Amino acid sequence: MMWLLPILVIFIAGVVQGLTGFGFALVSAPLLSVLMEPRMAMPIVLVQGSLITLLLLPDVWRWIDVKMVIPLAVSGLIGIPVGVYLLRIVEGDTLRIAVGILVILFSLLLLSGVEGLGGSRGWMTIPVGFLSGLLGGSTTM
């Protein structure tokens, strides 16, 4: 019975990913981190999210902007080991607070309507890729 709520979270996150093409980790990681230690939750999110993404990839391949994805992916790959290292040395509660603050800050940034942050020429592509890798390595978000 103690696994019923995490299974429900994974199901809902899978539905969100299936409908929107993204969001599995964004929905599941914070909720699972509340229900269990991040060190236990993050591998679950990583495996499930990767499987769903691989299943959706053939359907969305034609819409991928390669000029944007390459810098994001390379800088993200550099950030992953840093995030994994943080996961090993930082307490679970500290990670929860840090992720919450980052989600709020980036939500406010997006709501502010700042121009030029995204796209293949956006100046934030590489830092966002690195931060994405760092969060992916430490929280799988």
PDB file of C-alpha atoms in Angstrom:
ATOM      1  CA  MET A   1       0.000   0.000   0.000  1.00  0.00           C
ATOM      2  CA  MET A   2       2.920   2.374   0.618  1.00  0.00           C
ATOM      3  CA  TRP A   3       3.791   2.225  -3.113  1.00  0.00           C
ATOM      4  CA  LEU A   4       0.290   3.184  -4.280  1.00  0.00           C
ATOM      5  CA  LEU A   5       0.899   6.949  -4.140  1.00  0.00           C
ATOM      6  CA  PRO A   6       4.278   6.824  -5.963  1.00  0.00           C
ATOM      7  CA  ILE A   7       2.728   4.614  -8.650  1.00  0.00           C
ATOM      8  CA  LEU A   8      -0.103   7.141  -9.038  1.00  0.00           C
ATOM      9  CA  VAL A   9       2.443   9.967  -9.356  1.00  0.00           C
ATOM     10  CA  ILE A  10       4.339   8.044 -12.060  1.00  0.00           C
ATOM     11  CA  PHE A  11       1.098   7.316 -13.912  1.00  0.00           C
ATOM     12  CA  ILE A  12      -0.006  10.971 -13.865  1.00  0.00           C
ATOM     13  CA  ALA A  13       3.465  12.130 -14.944  1.00  0.00           C
ATOM     14  CA  GLY A  14       3.365   9.604 -17.798  1.00  0.00           C
ATOM     15  CA  VAL A  15      -0.002  10.948 -18.941  1.00  0.00           C
ATOM     16  CA  VAL A  16       1.385  14.509 -18.868  1.00  0.00           C
ATOM     17  CA  GLN A  17       4.420  13.425 -20.921  1.00  0.00           C
ATOM     18  CA  GLY A  18       2.234  11.549 -23.377  1.00  0.00           C
ATOM     19  CA  LEU A  19      -0.089  14.519 -23.891  1.00  0.00           C
ATOM     20  CA  THR A  20       2.506  17.294 -24.025  1.00  0.00           C
ATOM     21  CA  GLY A  21       5.718  15.558 -25.098  1.00  0.00           C
ATOM     22  CA  PHE A  22       7.552  16.672 -21.959  1.00  0.00           C
ATOM     23  CA  GLY A  23       7.029  17.078 -18.245  1.00  0.00           C
ATOM     24  CA  PHE A  24       7.457  13.583 -16.813  1.00  0.00           C
ATOM     25  CA  ALA A  25      10.359  14.548 -14.560  1.00  0.00           C
ATOM     26  CA  LEU A  26       8.906  17.992 -13.895  1.00  0.00           C
ATOM     27  CA  VAL A  27       5.761  16.395 -12.459  1.00  0.00           C
ATOM     28  CA  SER A  28       7.179  13.249 -10.881  1.00  0.00           C
ATOM     29  CA  ALA A  29      10.517  14.364  -9.380  1.00  0.00           C
ATOM     30  CA  PRO A  30       9.204  16.974  -6.926  1.00  0.00           C
ATOM     31  CA  LEU A  31       6.265  14.810  -5.852  1.00  0.00           C
ATOM     32  CA  LEU A  32       8.308  11.639  -5.452  1.00  0.00           C
ATOM     33  CA  SER A  33      10.960  13.611  -3.549  1.00  0.00           C
ATOM     34  CA  VAL A  34       8.291  14.520  -1.015  1.00  0.00           C
ATOM     35  CA  LEU A  35       7.174  10.893  -0.724  1.00  0.00           C
ATOM     36  CA  MET A  36      10.671   9.364  -0.479  1.00  0.00           C
ATOM     37  CA  GLU A  37      14.336  10.303  -0.264  1.00  0.00           C
ATOM     38  CA  PRO A  38      15.602  11.975  -3.463  1.00  0.00           C
ATOM     39  CA  ARG A  39      18.371   9.353  -3.700  1.00  0.00           C
ATOM     40  CA  MET A  40      15.649   6.721  -4.035  1.00  0.00           C
ATOM     41  CA  ALA A  41      13.225   8.750  -6.160  1.00  0.00           C
ATOM     42  CA  MET A  42      15.633  10.026  -8.789  1.00  0.00           C
ATOM     43  CA  PRO A  43      16.655   6.665 -10.308  1.00  0.00           C
ATOM     44  CA  ILE A  44      12.950   5.793 -10.609  1.00  0.00           C
ATOM     45  CA  VAL A  45      12.256   9.078 -12.409  1.00  0.00           C
ATOM     46  CA  LEU A  46      15.306   8.671 -14.640  1.00  0.00           C
ATOM     47  CA  VAL A  47      14.432   5.157 -15.813  1.00  0.00           C
ATOM     48  CA  GLN A  48      10.710   5.796 -16.300  1.00  0.00           C
ATOM     49  CA  GLY A  49      11.260   9.172 -17.978  1.00  0.00           C
ATOM     50  CA  SER A  50      13.883   7.760 -20.330  1.00  0.00           C
ATOM     51  CA  LEU A  51      11.602   4.916 -21.392  1.00  0.00           C
ATOM     52  CA  ILE A  52       8.706   7.274 -22.107  1.00  0.00           C
ATOM     53  CA  THR A  53      10.970   9.661 -24.027  1.00  0.00           C
ATOM     54  CA  LEU A  54      12.354   6.822 -26.162  1.00  0.00           C
ATOM     55  CA  LEU A  55       8.815   5.703 -26.960  1.00  0.00           C
ATOM     56  CA  LEU A  56       7.796   9.237 -28.011  1.00  0.00           C
ATOM     57  CA  LEU A  57      10.976  10.084 -29.960  1.00  0.00           C
ATOM     58  CA  PRO A  58      10.003   8.528 -33.320  1.00  0.00           C
ATOM     59  CA  ASP A  59       6.799  10.593 -33.381  1.00  0.00           C
ATOM     60  CA  VAL A  60       8.494  13.947 -32.652  1.00  0.00           C
ATOM     61  CA  TRP A  61      11.819  13.558 -34.477  1.00  0.00           C
ATOM     62  CA  ARG A  62      10.765  15.750 -37.420  1.00  0.00           C
ATOM     63  CA  TRP A  63      10.089  18.751 -35.123  1.00  0.00           C
ATOM     64  CA  ILE A  64      13.495  18.770 -33.415  1.00  0.00           C
ATOM     65  CA  ASP A  65      15.583  21.933 -33.954  1.00  0.00           C
ATOM     66  CA  VAL A  66      19.061  20.401 -34.245  1.00  0.00           C
ATOM     67  CA  LYS A  67      20.803  23.822 -34.051  1.00  0.00           C
ATOM     68  CA  MET A  68      19.301  24.316 -30.602  1.00  0.00           C
ATOM     69  CA  VAL A  69      19.506  20.725 -29.379  1.00  0.00           C
ATOM     70  CA  ILE A  70      23.247  20.233 -29.980  1.00  0.00           C
ATOM     71  CA  PRO A  71      24.457  23.057 -27.658  1.00  0.00           C
ATOM     72  CA  LEU A  72      21.793  22.108 -25.106  1.00  0.00           C
ATOM     73  CA  ALA A  73      22.804  18.447 -25.201  1.00  0.00           C
ATOM     74  CA  VAL A  74      26.559  19.060 -25.020  1.00  0.00           C
ATOM     75  CA  SER A  75      26.304  21.527 -22.138  1.00  0.00           C
ATOM     76  CA  GLY A  76      23.748  19.251 -20.472  1.00  0.00           C
ATOM     77  CA  LEU A  77      26.118  16.291 -20.679  1.00  0.00           C
ATOM     78  CA  ILE A  78      28.779  18.411 -18.989  1.00  0.00           C
ATOM     79  CA  GLY A  79      26.334  19.307 -16.193  1.00  0.00           C
ATOM     80  CA  ILE A  80      25.196  15.739 -15.444  1.00  0.00           C
ATOM     81  CA  PRO A  81      28.346  14.600 -13.566  1.00  0.00           C
ATOM     82  CA  VAL A  82      28.257  17.811 -11.519  1.00  0.00           C
ATOM     83  CA  GLY A  83      24.639  17.068 -10.596  1.00  0.00           C
ATOM     84  CA  VAL A  84      25.400  13.462  -9.682  1.00  0.00           C
ATOM     85  CA  TYR A  85      28.214  14.693  -7.456  1.00  0.00           C
ATOM     86  CA  LEU A  86      25.816  17.153  -5.772  1.00  0.00           C
ATOM     87  CA  LEU A  87      23.311  14.347  -5.197  1.00  0.00           C
ATOM     88  CA  ARG A  88      25.994  12.421  -3.333  1.00  0.00           C
ATOM     89  CA  ILE A  89      27.164  15.273  -1.084  1.00  0.00           C
ATOM     90  CA  VAL A  90      24.061  17.455  -0.511  1.00  0.00           C
ATOM     91  CA  GLU A  91      21.324  16.554   1.980  1.00  0.00           C
ATOM     92  CA  GLY A  92      17.888  15.649   0.586  1.00  0.00           C
ATOM     93  CA  ASP A  93      16.130  18.594   2.274  1.00  0.00           C
ATOM     94  CA  THR A  94      18.666  21.044   0.858  1.00  0.00           C
ATOM     95  CA  LEU A  95      18.104  19.639  -2.641  1.00  0.00           C
ATOM     96  CA  ARG A  96      14.331  19.954  -2.236  1.00  0.00           C
ATOM     97  CA  ILE A  97      14.624  23.609  -1.212  1.00  0.00           C
ATOM     98  CA  ALA A  98      17.103  24.411  -3.999  1.00  0.00           C
ATOM     99  CA  VAL A  99      14.915  22.792  -6.665  1.00  0.00           C
ATOM    100  CA  GLY A 100      11.843  24.602  -5.352  1.00  0.00           C
ATOM    101  CA  ILE A 101      13.644  27.947  -5.511  1.00  0.00           C
ATOM    102  CA  LEU A 102      14.914  27.250  -9.049  1.00  0.00           C
ATOM    103  CA  VAL A 103      11.447  26.256 -10.266  1.00  0.00           C
ATOM    104  CA  ILE A 104       9.952  29.448  -8.814  1.00  0.00           C
ATOM    105  CA  LEU A 105      12.712  31.664 -10.254  1.00  0.00           C
ATOM    106  CA  PHE A 106      12.499  30.183 -13.746  1.00  0.00           C
ATOM    107  CA  SER A 107       8.701  30.309 -13.662  1.00  0.00           C
ATOM    108  CA  LEU A 108       8.870  34.024 -12.826  1.00  0.00           C
ATOM    109  CA  LEU A 109      11.429  34.530 -15.595  1.00  0.00           C
ATOM    110  CA  LEU A 110       9.156  32.841 -18.131  1.00  0.00           C
ATOM    111  CA  LEU A 111       6.122  34.793 -16.912  1.00  0.00           C
ATOM    112  CA  SER A 112       8.039  38.073 -17.227  1.00  0.00           C
ATOM    113  CA  GLY A 113       8.164  37.604 -21.006  1.00  0.00           C
ATOM    114  CA  VAL A 114      11.917  38.211 -21.339  1.00  0.00           C
ATOM    115  CA  GLU A 115      12.885  37.951 -25.019  1.00  0.00           C
ATOM    116  CA  GLY A 116      15.910  36.206 -26.537  1.00  0.00           C
ATOM    117  CA  LEU A 117      16.311  33.455 -23.972  1.00  0.00           C
ATOM    118  CA  GLY A 118      15.493  30.522 -26.187  1.00  0.00           C
ATOM    119  CA  GLY A 119      15.816  29.407 -29.754  1.00  0.00           C
ATOM    120  CA  SER A 120      18.915  28.300 -31.590  1.00  0.00           C
ATOM    121  CA  ARG A 121      20.542  31.717 -31.149  1.00  0.00           C
ATOM    122  CA  GLY A 122      19.327  32.459 -27.635  1.00  0.00           C
ATOM    123  CA  TRP A 123      22.144  33.503 -25.314  1.00  0.00           C
ATOM    124  CA  MET A 124      20.809  31.243 -22.562  1.00  0.00           C
ATOM    125  CA  THR A 125      21.023  27.994 -24.547  1.00  0.00           C
ATOM    126  CA  ILE A 126      24.348  26.813 -23.102  1.00  0.00           C
ATOM    127  CA  PRO A 127      23.760  27.881 -19.456  1.00  0.00           C
ATOM    128  CA  VAL A 128      20.266  26.389 -19.556  1.00  0.00           C
ATOM    129  CA  GLY A 129      21.680  23.167 -20.991  1.00  0.00           C
ATOM    130  CA  PHE A 130      24.279  23.003 -18.219  1.00  0.00           C
ATOM    131  CA  LEU A 131      21.655  23.734 -15.554  1.00  0.00           C
ATOM    132  CA  SER A 132      19.420  21.108 -17.121  1.00  0.00           C
ATOM    133  CA  GLY A 133      22.224  18.550 -16.900  1.00  0.00           C
ATOM    134  CA  LEU A 134      23.010  19.586 -13.342  1.00  0.00           C
ATOM    135  CA  LEU A 135      19.352  19.226 -12.326  1.00  0.00           C
ATOM    136  CA  GLY A 136      19.099  16.004 -14.293  1.00  0.00           C
ATOM    137  CA  GLY A 137      22.093  14.559 -12.505  1.00  0.00           C
ATOM    138  CA  SER A 138      20.983  15.652  -9.060  1.00  0.00           C
ATOM    139  CA  THR A 139      17.206  15.413  -9.281  1.00  0.00           C
ATOM    140  CA  THR A 140      16.364  14.048 -12.759  1.00  0.00           C
ATOM    141  CA  MET A 141      14.271  17.154 -13.446  1.00  0.00           C
TER     142      MET A 141
END
